[in-house]
Short mmCIF file of C-alpha atoms and ligand atoms in Angstrom, two decimals:
data_model
loop_
_atom_site.label_atom_id
_atom_site.label_comp_id
_atom_site.label_asym_id
_atom_site.label_seq_id
_atom_site.Cartn_x
_atom_site.Cartn_y
_atom_site.Cartn_z
CA UNK A 20 -0.07 -0.08 0.09
CA UNK A 21 1.06 3.57 -0.60
CA UNK A 22 1.57 5.53 2.58
CA UNK A 23 -1.12 7.95 1.87
CA UNK A 24 -4.85 7.26 0.66
CA UNK A 25 -4.54 4.25 -1.72
CA UNK A 26 -7.96 3.35 -2.88
CA UNK A 27 -6.70 1.36 -5.91
CA UNK A 28 -4.31 -0.50 -3.64
CA UNK A 29 -7.17 -1.05 -1.05
CA UNK A 30 -9.45 -2.49 -3.66
CA UNK A 31 -6.75 -4.71 -5.12
CA UNK A 32 -5.88 -5.97 -1.73
CA UNK A 33 -9.61 -6.50 -0.99
CA UNK A 34 -9.96 -8.60 -4.14
CA UNK A 35 -7.28 -11.10 -3.05
CA UNK A 36 -8.30 -11.38 0.61
CA UNK A 37 -11.71 -11.93 -0.24
CA UNK A 38 -10.84 -14.45 -2.84
CA UNK A 39 -8.53 -16.21 -0.50
CA UNK A 40 -11.22 -16.15 2.30
CA UNK A 41 -8.73 -14.30 4.91
CA UNK A 42 -10.64 -13.40 8.12
CA UNK A 43 -9.77 -9.90 9.41
CA UNK A 44 -7.86 -10.90 12.44
CA UNK A 45 -5.49 -12.84 9.99
CA UNK A 46 -4.41 -9.80 8.11
CA UNK A 47 -1.68 -7.38 8.85
CA UNK A 48 -2.17 -4.20 6.89
CA UNK A 49 0.66 -1.87 8.27
CA UNK A 50 3.49 -4.24 8.33
CA UNK A 51 3.13 -6.27 5.21
CA UNK A 52 2.08 -3.85 2.59
CA UNK A 53 3.70 -5.53 -0.33
CA UNK A 54 1.81 -8.84 0.20
CA UNK A 55 -1.43 -7.06 -0.84
CA UNK A 56 -0.16 -4.57 -3.40
CA UNK A 57 -1.92 -4.74 -6.71
CA UNK A 58 0.12 -6.85 -8.71
CA UNK A 59 -0.08 -6.71 -12.66
CA UNK A 60 -2.06 -9.61 -13.89
CA UNK A 61 -4.12 -9.81 -10.79
CA UNK A 62 -6.99 -11.95 -11.79
CA UNK A 63 -9.36 -11.87 -8.70
CA UNK A 64 -12.57 -11.00 -9.60
CA UNK A 65 -14.09 -7.45 -8.61
CA UNK A 66 -16.15 -7.43 -5.47
CA UNK A 67 -19.74 -6.19 -5.45
CA UNK A 68 -20.47 -3.97 -2.24
CA UNK A 69 -23.38 -2.00 -1.28
CA UNK A 70 -23.24 1.48 -2.56
CA UNK A 71 -22.93 3.03 0.87
CA UNK A 72 -20.00 0.77 1.76
CA UNK A 73 -18.24 1.72 -1.54
CA UNK A 74 -18.42 5.44 -0.72
CA UNK A 75 -17.26 4.80 2.94
CA UNK A 76 -14.20 3.11 1.59
CA UNK A 77 -13.31 5.99 -0.93
CA UNK A 78 -13.62 8.80 1.73
CA UNK A 79 -12.08 6.63 4.69
CA UNK A 80 -8.92 5.65 3.04
CA UNK A 81 -8.13 9.19 3.24
CA UNK A 82 -8.06 9.29 7.01
CA UNK A 83 -4.61 9.36 8.76
CA UNK A 84 -5.65 6.62 11.28
CA UNK A 85 -3.15 3.68 10.40
CA UNK A 86 -5.68 1.29 11.43
CA UNK A 87 -8.17 2.57 8.52
CA UNK A 88 -7.55 -0.42 6.33
CA UNK A 89 -7.99 -2.96 8.91
CA UNK A 90 -11.32 -1.32 10.03
CA UNK A 91 -12.58 -1.13 6.54
CA UNK A 92 -11.81 -4.65 5.94
CA UNK A 93 -13.71 -5.76 8.99
CA UNK A 94 -16.65 -3.73 7.61
CA UNK A 95 -16.24 -5.32 4.11
CA UNK A 96 -15.87 -8.66 5.74
CA UNK A 97 -18.90 -8.58 8.16
CA UNK A 98 -21.16 -7.09 5.44
CA UNK A 99 -20.34 -9.99 3.04
CA UNK A 100 -20.85 -12.57 5.78
CA UNK A 101 -24.44 -11.78 6.44
CA UNK A 102 -24.61 -8.52 8.28
CA UNK A 103 -26.15 -6.56 5.03
CA UNK A 104 -27.72 -3.83 7.26
CA UNK A 105 -24.37 -3.12 9.58
CA UNK A 106 -23.61 0.27 8.00
CA UNK A 107 -27.00 1.40 9.29
CA UNK A 108 -26.44 0.31 13.03
CA UNK A 109 -25.00 3.46 14.57
CA UNK A 110 -24.62 1.72 17.90
CA UNK A 111 -22.07 -0.87 16.57
CA UNK A 112 -18.73 0.09 17.81
CA UNK A 113 -17.23 -0.32 14.32
CA UNK A 114 -19.64 1.79 12.69
CA UNK A 115 -19.42 4.31 15.34
CA UNK A 116 -15.88 4.67 14.93
CA UNK A 117 -16.06 4.80 11.15
CA UNK A 118 -18.71 7.52 11.34
CA UNK A 119 -16.57 9.64 13.33
CA UNK A 120 -13.61 9.13 11.03
CA UNK A 121 -15.86 10.01 7.82
CA UNK A 122 -17.06 13.11 9.65
CA UNK A 123 -13.43 14.19 10.30
CA UNK A 124 -12.47 13.77 6.57
CA UNK A 125 -15.51 15.45 5.34
CA UNK A 126 -14.74 18.32 7.76
CA UNK A 127 -11.27 18.45 6.29
CA UNK A 128 -12.45 18.34 2.66
CA UNK A 129 -14.59 21.34 3.47
CA UNK A 130 -11.60 23.21 4.92
CA UNK A 131 -9.42 22.53 2.16
CA UNK A 132 -12.10 23.69 -0.46
CA UNK A 133 -12.69 26.87 1.64
CA UNK A 134 -9.33 27.88 2.81
CA UNK A 135 -6.83 27.23 0.03
CA UNK A 136 -5.34 30.72 -1.09
CA UNK A 137 -3.68 30.86 -4.54
CA UNK A 138 -0.80 33.03 -4.98
CA UNK A 139 1.04 33.88 -8.23
CA UNK A 140 4.32 32.15 -8.47
CA UNK A 141 7.35 34.33 -8.77
CA UNK A 142 9.25 32.27 -11.17
CA UNK A 143 6.34 31.31 -13.33
CA UNK A 144 4.12 34.29 -14.10
CA UNK A 145 1.13 32.32 -15.29
CA UNK A 146 1.29 29.67 -12.23
CA UNK A 147 -0.61 30.07 -9.21
CA UNK A 148 0.41 28.26 -6.12
CA UNK A 149 -1.04 27.36 -2.79
CA UNK A 150 0.01 26.16 0.32
CA UNK A 151 -2.42 24.07 2.66
CA UNK A 152 -2.01 21.55 5.59
CA UNK A 153 -4.52 19.07 5.61
CA UNK A 154 -5.29 16.71 8.47
CA UNK A 155 -5.82 13.63 6.35
CA UNK A 156 -4.69 12.34 3.07
CA UNK A 157 -7.31 14.28 0.98
CA UNK A 158 -5.36 15.84 -1.64
CA UNK A 159 -6.49 13.49 -4.35
CA UNK A 160 -10.01 13.35 -3.34
CA UNK A 161 -10.15 17.17 -3.42
CA UNK A 162 -8.30 17.43 -6.96
CA UNK A 163 -11.71 17.47 -8.97
CA UNK A 164 -12.95 20.13 -7.23
CA UNK A 165 -9.99 22.58 -7.96
CA UNK A 166 -9.76 21.30 -11.48
CA UNK A 167 -13.45 22.14 -12.04
CA UNK A 168 -13.05 25.68 -10.78
CA UNK A 169 -9.65 26.63 -12.03
CA UNK A 170 -9.61 24.41 -15.31
CA UNK A 171 -8.25 27.36 -17.34
CA UNK A 172 -5.19 28.06 -15.06
CA UNK A 173 -1.90 26.58 -14.27
CA UNK A 174 -1.91 25.98 -10.68
CA UNK A 175 -0.14 23.95 -7.95
CA UNK A 176 -1.40 22.78 -4.47
CA UNK A 177 1.66 21.84 -2.19
CA UNK A 178 0.84 20.10 0.93
CA UNK A 179 3.21 18.11 3.65
CA UNK A 180 1.36 14.91 2.33
CA UNK A 181 1.86 15.53 -1.39
CA UNK A 182 1.27 18.02 -3.99
CA UNK A 183 -1.30 18.62 -7.07
CA UNK A 184 -0.08 20.12 -10.25
CA UNK A 185 -2.57 21.02 -13.16
CA UNK A 186 -1.22 22.08 -16.52
CA UNK A 187 -4.78 23.20 -17.89
CA UNK A 188 -4.98 19.58 -19.37
CA UNK A 189 -3.65 17.10 -17.00
CA UNK A 190 -3.19 16.55 -13.30
CA UNK A 191 -0.16 15.26 -11.60
CA UNK A 192 0.17 14.16 -8.03
CA UNK A 193 3.60 15.05 -6.78
CA UNK A 194 5.72 14.26 -3.46
CA UNK A 195 5.17 16.23 -0.38
CA UNK A 196 6.40 19.82 -0.19
CA UNK A 197 7.36 22.40 2.34
CA UNK A 198 5.93 25.61 3.13
CA UNK A 199 9.01 27.57 1.91
CA UNK A 200 8.26 26.02 -1.58
CA UNK A 201 5.26 28.07 -1.95
CA UNK A 202 5.16 31.90 -2.59
CA UNK A 203 4.60 34.19 0.22
CA UNK A 204 1.89 36.89 0.04
CA UNK A 205 1.12 39.21 -2.90
CA UNK A 206 -0.33 42.59 -3.14
CA UNK A 207 -3.86 41.17 -2.73
CA UNK A 208 -2.96 40.01 0.83
CA UNK A 209 -2.94 43.69 2.34
CA UNK A 210 -6.08 44.22 0.40
CA UNK A 211 -7.84 41.30 2.16
CA UNK A 212 -6.64 42.41 5.43
CA UNK A 213 -7.58 45.99 5.17
CA UNK A 214 -10.91 45.07 3.76
CA UNK A 215 -11.75 42.70 6.68
CA UNK A 216 -10.56 45.53 9.09
CA UNK A 217 -12.69 48.11 7.38
CA UNK A 218 -15.88 45.87 7.79
CA UNK A 219 -15.32 44.67 11.15
CA UNK A 220 -17.56 46.07 13.75
CA UNK A 221 -16.13 45.75 17.22
CA UNK A 222 -19.69 45.99 18.75
CA UNK A 223 -20.86 42.84 17.16
CA UNK A 224 -17.68 40.86 18.17
CA UNK A 225 -18.44 37.10 19.09
CA UNK A 226 -14.83 35.46 18.94
CA UNK A 227 -16.56 31.98 19.13
CA UNK A 228 -18.55 32.33 16.07
CA UNK A 229 -15.56 33.90 14.33
CA UNK A 230 -13.42 30.89 15.34
CA UNK A 231 -16.31 28.68 14.32
CA UNK A 232 -16.36 30.10 10.75
CA UNK A 233 -12.62 30.05 10.49
CA UNK A 234 -10.69 27.51 12.56
CA UNK A 235 -7.70 28.89 14.24
CA UNK A 236 -5.25 26.35 12.50
CA UNK A 237 -6.09 28.02 8.98
CA UNK A 238 -5.55 31.38 10.14
CA UNK A 239 -1.83 31.47 9.32
CA UNK A 240 -2.44 30.92 5.57
CA UNK A 241 -5.19 33.45 5.02
CA UNK A 242 -4.32 36.75 4.56
CA UNK A 243 -7.42 38.19 6.03
CA UNK A 244 -6.74 36.23 9.26
CA UNK A 245 -3.67 38.34 10.02
CA UNK A 246 -6.09 41.01 11.52
CA UNK A 247 -8.11 38.88 13.70
CA UNK A 248 -6.07 38.65 16.50
CA UNK A 249 -5.45 42.58 16.71
CA UNK A 250 -9.05 43.11 16.12
CA UNK A 251 -10.34 40.89 19.02
CA UNK A 252 -7.79 42.40 21.40
CA UNK A 253 -8.72 46.09 20.42
CA UNK A 254 -12.52 45.26 20.09
CA UNK A 255 -13.46 46.53 23.74
CA UNK A 256 -11.51 49.83 23.50
CA UNK A 257 -13.02 50.50 20.20
CA UNK A 258 -16.57 49.79 21.36
CA UNK A 259 -15.89 52.41 24.36
CA UNK A 260 -14.62 54.94 21.75
CA UNK A 261 -17.58 54.44 19.62
CA UNK A 262 -20.02 55.13 22.55
CA UNK A 263 -17.90 58.26 23.54
CA UNK A 264 -17.83 59.53 20.25
CA UNK A 265 -21.75 59.19 19.85
CA UNK A 266 -22.32 60.86 23.32
CA UNK A 267 -20.20 63.71 22.05
CA UNK A 268 -21.99 64.53 18.88
CA UNK A 269 -24.27 67.69 18.94
CA UNK A 270 -27.62 66.90 19.91
CA UNK A 271 -29.23 69.60 17.74
CA UNK A 272 -29.79 68.70 14.06
CA UNK A 273 -27.83 70.94 11.71
CA UNK A 274 -30.41 71.69 8.71
CA UNK A 275 -27.74 71.56 5.89
CA UNK A 276 -26.59 68.23 7.21
CA UNK A 277 -30.23 67.03 7.26
CA UNK A 278 -31.00 68.08 3.70
CA UNK A 279 -27.71 66.38 2.71
CA UNK A 280 -28.68 63.04 4.77
CA UNK A 281 -32.22 63.19 2.93
CA UNK A 282 -30.55 63.60 -0.49
CA UNK A 283 -28.38 60.62 0.41
CA UNK A 284 -31.26 58.56 1.18
CA UNK A 285 -30.43 55.30 -1.01
CA UNK A 286 -33.24 53.46 -2.93
CA UNK A 287 -33.81 50.21 -1.06
CA UNK A 288 -33.64 47.91 -4.17
CA UNK A 289 -31.65 47.61 -7.32
CA UNK A 290 -34.83 48.11 -9.41
CA UNK A 291 -35.60 51.41 -7.41
CA UNK A 292 -32.19 52.69 -8.21
CA UNK A 293 -32.42 51.70 -11.74
CA UNK A 294 -35.58 53.70 -12.12
CA UNK A 295 -34.01 56.45 -10.65
CA UNK A 296 -31.11 56.51 -13.18
CA UNK A 297 -33.22 55.90 -16.04
CA UNK A 298 -35.16 59.05 -15.33
CA UNK A 299 -32.41 61.42 -14.44
CA UNK A 300 -30.99 63.90 -17.07
CA UNK A 301 -27.69 62.57 -18.66
CA UNK A 302 -24.51 64.34 -16.89
CA UNK A 303 -22.44 64.11 -20.16
CA UNK A 304 -22.64 65.79 -23.39
CA UNK A 305 -24.55 63.67 -25.94
CA UNK A 306 -25.84 60.95 -23.91
CA UNK A 307 -29.40 59.81 -24.69
CA UNK A 308 -30.62 56.79 -22.62
CA UNK A 309 -29.07 55.44 -19.53
CA UNK A 310 -27.55 51.87 -19.96
CA UNK A 311 -28.09 50.22 -16.86
CA UNK A 312 -25.90 47.43 -15.17
CA UNK A 313 -26.81 43.85 -15.79
CA UNK A 314 -26.36 40.59 -13.71
CA UNK A 315 -27.36 38.71 -10.72
CA UNK A 316 -27.23 40.22 -6.92
CA UNK A 317 -24.50 38.67 -5.01
CA UNK A 318 -22.46 38.03 -8.22
CA UNK A 319 -19.10 36.73 -7.44
CA UNK A 320 -17.51 39.34 -9.85
CA UNK A 321 -18.82 42.83 -10.99
CA UNK A 322 -17.01 44.19 -13.90
CA UNK A 323 -16.99 48.02 -14.17
CA UNK A 324 -16.36 49.71 -17.59
CA UNK A 325 -16.15 53.18 -18.55
CA UNK A 326 -19.08 54.15 -20.39
CA UNK A 327 -21.54 52.64 -22.81
CA UNK A 328 -20.67 52.75 -26.44
CA UNK A 329 -22.63 53.47 -29.62
CA UNK A 330 -24.00 49.88 -29.67
CA UNK A 331 -24.67 49.62 -26.10
CA UNK A 332 -26.66 52.86 -26.33
CA UNK A 333 -28.65 51.54 -29.10
CA UNK A 334 -29.49 48.42 -27.53
CA UNK A 335 -29.68 49.70 -23.82
CA UNK A 336 -27.29 47.06 -22.81
CA UNK A 337 -23.68 46.98 -21.41
CA UNK A 338 -20.80 45.40 -23.07
CA UNK A 339 -22.28 44.04 -26.17
CA UNK A 340 -20.12 45.97 -28.99
CA UNK A 341 -16.77 45.01 -30.07
CA UNK A 342 -15.09 45.84 -26.67
CA UNK A 343 -17.71 43.67 -24.86
CA UNK A 344 -17.08 40.67 -27.38
CA UNK A 345 -13.47 40.65 -26.52
CA UNK A 346 -14.52 40.81 -22.85
CA UNK A 347 -16.65 37.83 -23.34
CA UNK A 348 -13.96 35.85 -25.17
CA UNK A 349 -11.51 36.71 -22.28
CA UNK A 350 -13.94 35.73 -19.64
CA UNK A 351 -14.75 32.31 -21.62
CA UNK A 352 -11.12 31.41 -21.85
CA UNK A 353 -10.59 32.14 -18.12
CA UNK A 354 -13.70 29.78 -17.36
CA UNK A 355 -15.76 32.79 -16.19
CA UNK A 356 -19.66 32.62 -16.97
CA UNK A 357 -20.70 36.08 -18.09
CA UNK A 358 -24.27 35.03 -17.00
CA UNK A 359 -23.18 34.74 -13.45
CA UNK A 360 -21.47 38.06 -13.35
CA UNK A 361 -22.49 41.59 -12.93
CA UNK A 362 -21.35 43.93 -15.59
CA UNK A 363 -21.95 47.76 -15.50
CA UNK A 364 -20.32 51.08 -16.20
CA UNK A 365 -18.78 54.09 -14.25
CA UNK A 366 -20.75 56.61 -16.29
CA UNK A 367 -24.33 55.49 -17.32
CA UNK A 368 -24.73 57.41 -20.48
CA UNK A 369 -22.73 57.44 -23.76
CA UNK A 370 -20.94 60.54 -24.00
CA UNK A 371 -20.20 61.40 -27.78
CA UNK A 372 -19.43 63.94 -30.54
CA UNK A 373 -21.45 63.76 -33.62
CA UNK A 374 -19.29 63.66 -36.77
CA UNK A 375 -21.32 63.42 -39.78
CA UNK A 376 -23.78 60.48 -39.22
CA UNK A 377 -21.44 58.88 -36.80
CA UNK A 378 -21.25 58.92 -33.12
CA UNK A 379 -17.68 59.32 -31.94
CA UNK A 380 -16.78 58.19 -28.35
CA UNK A 381 -15.62 60.90 -26.05
CA UNK A 382 -14.00 60.46 -22.87
CA UNK A 383 -15.76 61.47 -19.75
CA UNK A 384 -14.15 64.21 -17.58
CA UNK A 385 -13.04 63.33 -13.88
CA UNK A 386 -15.84 65.53 -12.83
CA UNK A 387 -18.27 63.60 -14.78
CA UNK A 388 -17.13 60.39 -13.23
CA UNK A 389 -17.31 61.84 -9.87
CA UNK A 390 -21.00 62.92 -10.65
CA UNK A 391 -22.00 59.43 -11.63
CA UNK A 392 -20.05 58.00 -8.67
CA UNK A 393 -22.93 58.33 -6.10
CA UNK A 394 -25.01 55.96 -8.48
CA UNK A 395 -22.24 53.21 -9.14
CA UNK A 396 -21.71 53.26 -5.26
CA UNK A 397 -25.43 52.65 -4.24
CA UNK A 398 -25.48 49.94 -7.22
CA UNK A 399 -22.53 48.10 -5.95
CA UNK A 400 -23.95 48.28 -2.37
CA UNK A 401 -27.15 46.70 -3.63
CA UNK A 402 -25.59 44.04 -5.80
CA UNK A 403 -22.81 43.32 -3.09
CA UNK A 404 -20.28 41.49 -5.62
CA UNK A 405 -17.53 39.29 -3.96
CA UNK A 406 -15.02 41.37 -6.12
CA UNK A 407 -15.19 44.46 -8.19
CA UNK A 408 -12.95 44.67 -11.40
CA UNK A 409 -12.09 48.02 -12.81
CA UNK A 410 -11.69 47.71 -16.70
CA UNK A 411 -9.38 50.58 -17.30
CA UNK A 412 -8.61 54.01 -15.67
CA UNK A 413 -11.85 55.51 -15.77
CA UNK A 414 -13.60 52.52 -13.76
CA UNK A 415 -10.49 52.77 -11.49
CA UNK A 416 -11.21 56.41 -10.79
CA UNK A 417 -14.77 55.76 -10.11
CA UNK A 418 -14.43 52.80 -7.81
CA UNK A 419 -11.33 54.02 -5.99
CA UNK A 420 -12.45 57.82 -5.76
CA UNK A 421 -9.08 59.04 -6.93
CA UNK A 422 -6.83 58.50 -10.12
CA UNK A 423 -5.01 55.19 -10.12
CA UNK A 424 -2.74 54.32 -13.32
CA UNK A 425 -3.74 51.11 -14.67
CA UNK A 426 0.04 50.35 -15.38
CA UNK A 427 1.07 50.65 -11.83
CA UNK A 428 -1.85 49.23 -9.90
CA UNK A 429 -2.73 46.27 -12.31
CA UNK A 430 -3.60 43.30 -10.33
CA UNK A 431 -5.56 42.57 -6.79
CA UNK A 432 -6.35 45.89 -4.97
CA UNK A 433 -8.56 47.31 -2.31
CA UNK A 434 -11.00 49.83 -4.22
CA UNK A 435 -12.44 52.19 -1.60
CA UNK A 436 -12.93 49.54 0.95
CA UNK A 437 -14.16 46.71 -1.68
CA UNK A 438 -11.84 43.79 -2.57
CA UNK A 439 -10.91 44.67 -6.30
CA UNK A 440 -8.81 44.10 -9.35
CA UNK A 441 -7.59 46.68 -11.68
CA UNK A 442 -7.08 45.41 -15.28
CA UNK A 443 -7.05 47.31 -18.93
CA UNK A 444 -10.12 48.02 -20.55
CA UNK A 445 -10.68 45.72 -23.69
CA UNK A 446 -11.12 48.49 -26.21
CA UNK A 447 -7.45 49.05 -25.40
CA UNK A 448 -6.68 45.85 -27.03
CA UNK A 449 -8.48 46.99 -30.09
CA UNK A 450 -6.74 50.26 -30.54
CA UNK A 451 -3.04 49.01 -30.00
CA UNK A 452 -0.42 47.99 -32.72
CA UNK A 453 -1.11 44.69 -34.39
CA UNK A 454 2.34 43.43 -33.30
CA UNK A 455 1.56 44.02 -29.62
CA UNK A 456 -1.89 42.37 -29.59
CA UNK A 457 -1.21 38.88 -28.93
CA UNK A 458 1.07 39.47 -25.85
CA UNK A 459 -1.63 42.05 -24.54
CA UNK A 460 -4.21 39.62 -24.99
CA UNK A 461 -2.44 36.49 -23.10
CA UNK A 462 -1.84 39.13 -20.23
CA UNK A 463 -5.44 40.16 -20.23
CA UNK A 464 -6.57 36.55 -20.13
CA UNK A 465 -4.17 35.61 -17.40
CA UNK A 466 -5.53 38.67 -15.36
CA UNK A 467 -9.18 37.17 -16.15
CA UNK A 468 -7.98 33.70 -14.55
CA UNK A 469 -6.58 35.53 -11.57
CA UNK A 470 -9.84 37.44 -11.15
CA UNK A 471 -11.61 34.01 -11.46
CA UNK A 472 -9.44 32.50 -8.98
CA UNK A 473 -9.88 35.04 -6.46
CA UNK A 474 -13.60 35.37 -6.87
CA UNK A 475 -13.91 31.54 -6.51
CA UNK A 476 -11.79 31.38 -3.44
CA UNK A 477 -13.91 34.19 -1.69
CA UNK A 478 -17.13 32.33 -2.69
CA UNK A 479 -15.99 29.00 -1.22
CA UNK A 480 -14.66 30.75 1.71
N1 URA B 12 -17.15 50.13 -23.08
C1 URA B 12 -17.37 50.39 -21.79
O1 URA B 12 -16.70 50.80 -21.01
N2 URA B 12 -18.54 49.84 -21.66
C2 URA B 12 -19.40 49.35 -22.40
O2 URA B 12 -20.58 48.77 -21.91
C3 URA B 12 -19.02 49.01 -23.81
C4 URA B 12 -17.89 49.57 -23.94
#
């Protein structure tokens, strides 16, 4: 038997043992592994087992307990010797023990799905690497989960019990690794931490619930968790300061502030906000109809563009023209389903200059972007995406509230308290010289894969 989970080895051993009529107490699993290893040409017939038992075996070979194979063989033996209903008898000591082990493996699988965090590899730009310390030998059992989610990326998951490597076509299981083999934090780590800090309300602190959601042993690999200890420690003081601040606030209402607060009253639903936007006067020159955002509430990703173009204005839908088609193609290559994401624009009207019969796109000014910002903020508050992606500098300005150069800030970043990502606007690809296009396209698709990875990770967590 292989040292970690060895489902094939166990099945092969099972066939030999059952064919030989070996009783459980006659079998020594841990000291004579080669005796039962699957030999080429092993002709023993396959064994029919109830489905529940086969499933238990697949899970329990992952458990760390050295007695797992012996316990599983006892189960198989007894089921095949007249105790068909045994798996249902919770009071049986064997079933009781196996049940506890099964729960522990399932919990470990869940933790691995939720707490693996990919970071971009330093040496290999396109590879994402994660470090994780599972309790059991579960890495092969989780492989399909990560392949399904990150099919379009090159990634590795390193653990002390083995490693998984995916090259977009095939999966390789490699030897155990060390934590130092994995990259340490990237720019996004700081982002997660400050996002977590900014959304943390000390008055609602319940350390037990927090620990329940995120077991302490996983904290060290989670960028956002670095903030937890400090936040818990400082919570009582922060609550006291909040109360003092409230008491110090003037009792008499300032009428100017009251008017500002009233005009700041946000619509309570996206439909109400959209009605407001659709009914408002365009704040840019030429704009005709408002092009509203599209996509589901709580989308894992919200893509924010600059402003609708000519075709978007005519159809009343965002990103359907040439830039939108490139965006769709990049999403598809990265495994992002456009129907599942939210797509909107910083400026809701098409700003253009008429030239003959044509309407030529005209870039919105910083002031215009600021005017539309209130709407965008409310929109994102209502949609509550997991990650906001700024497509180009105008979207970055709208989301951050300050100018951010795309070149210098490209990648994961916190945008005004939201987990975000800055990349190029797809129309940039349309305008660039032919010889630079292939490389720029690859980088854009790599960004999309990174975006997908971040969004999936936060969704699972
Ligand atoms: N460019 C944008 O920024 N948004 C659109 O909707 C279309 C093109």
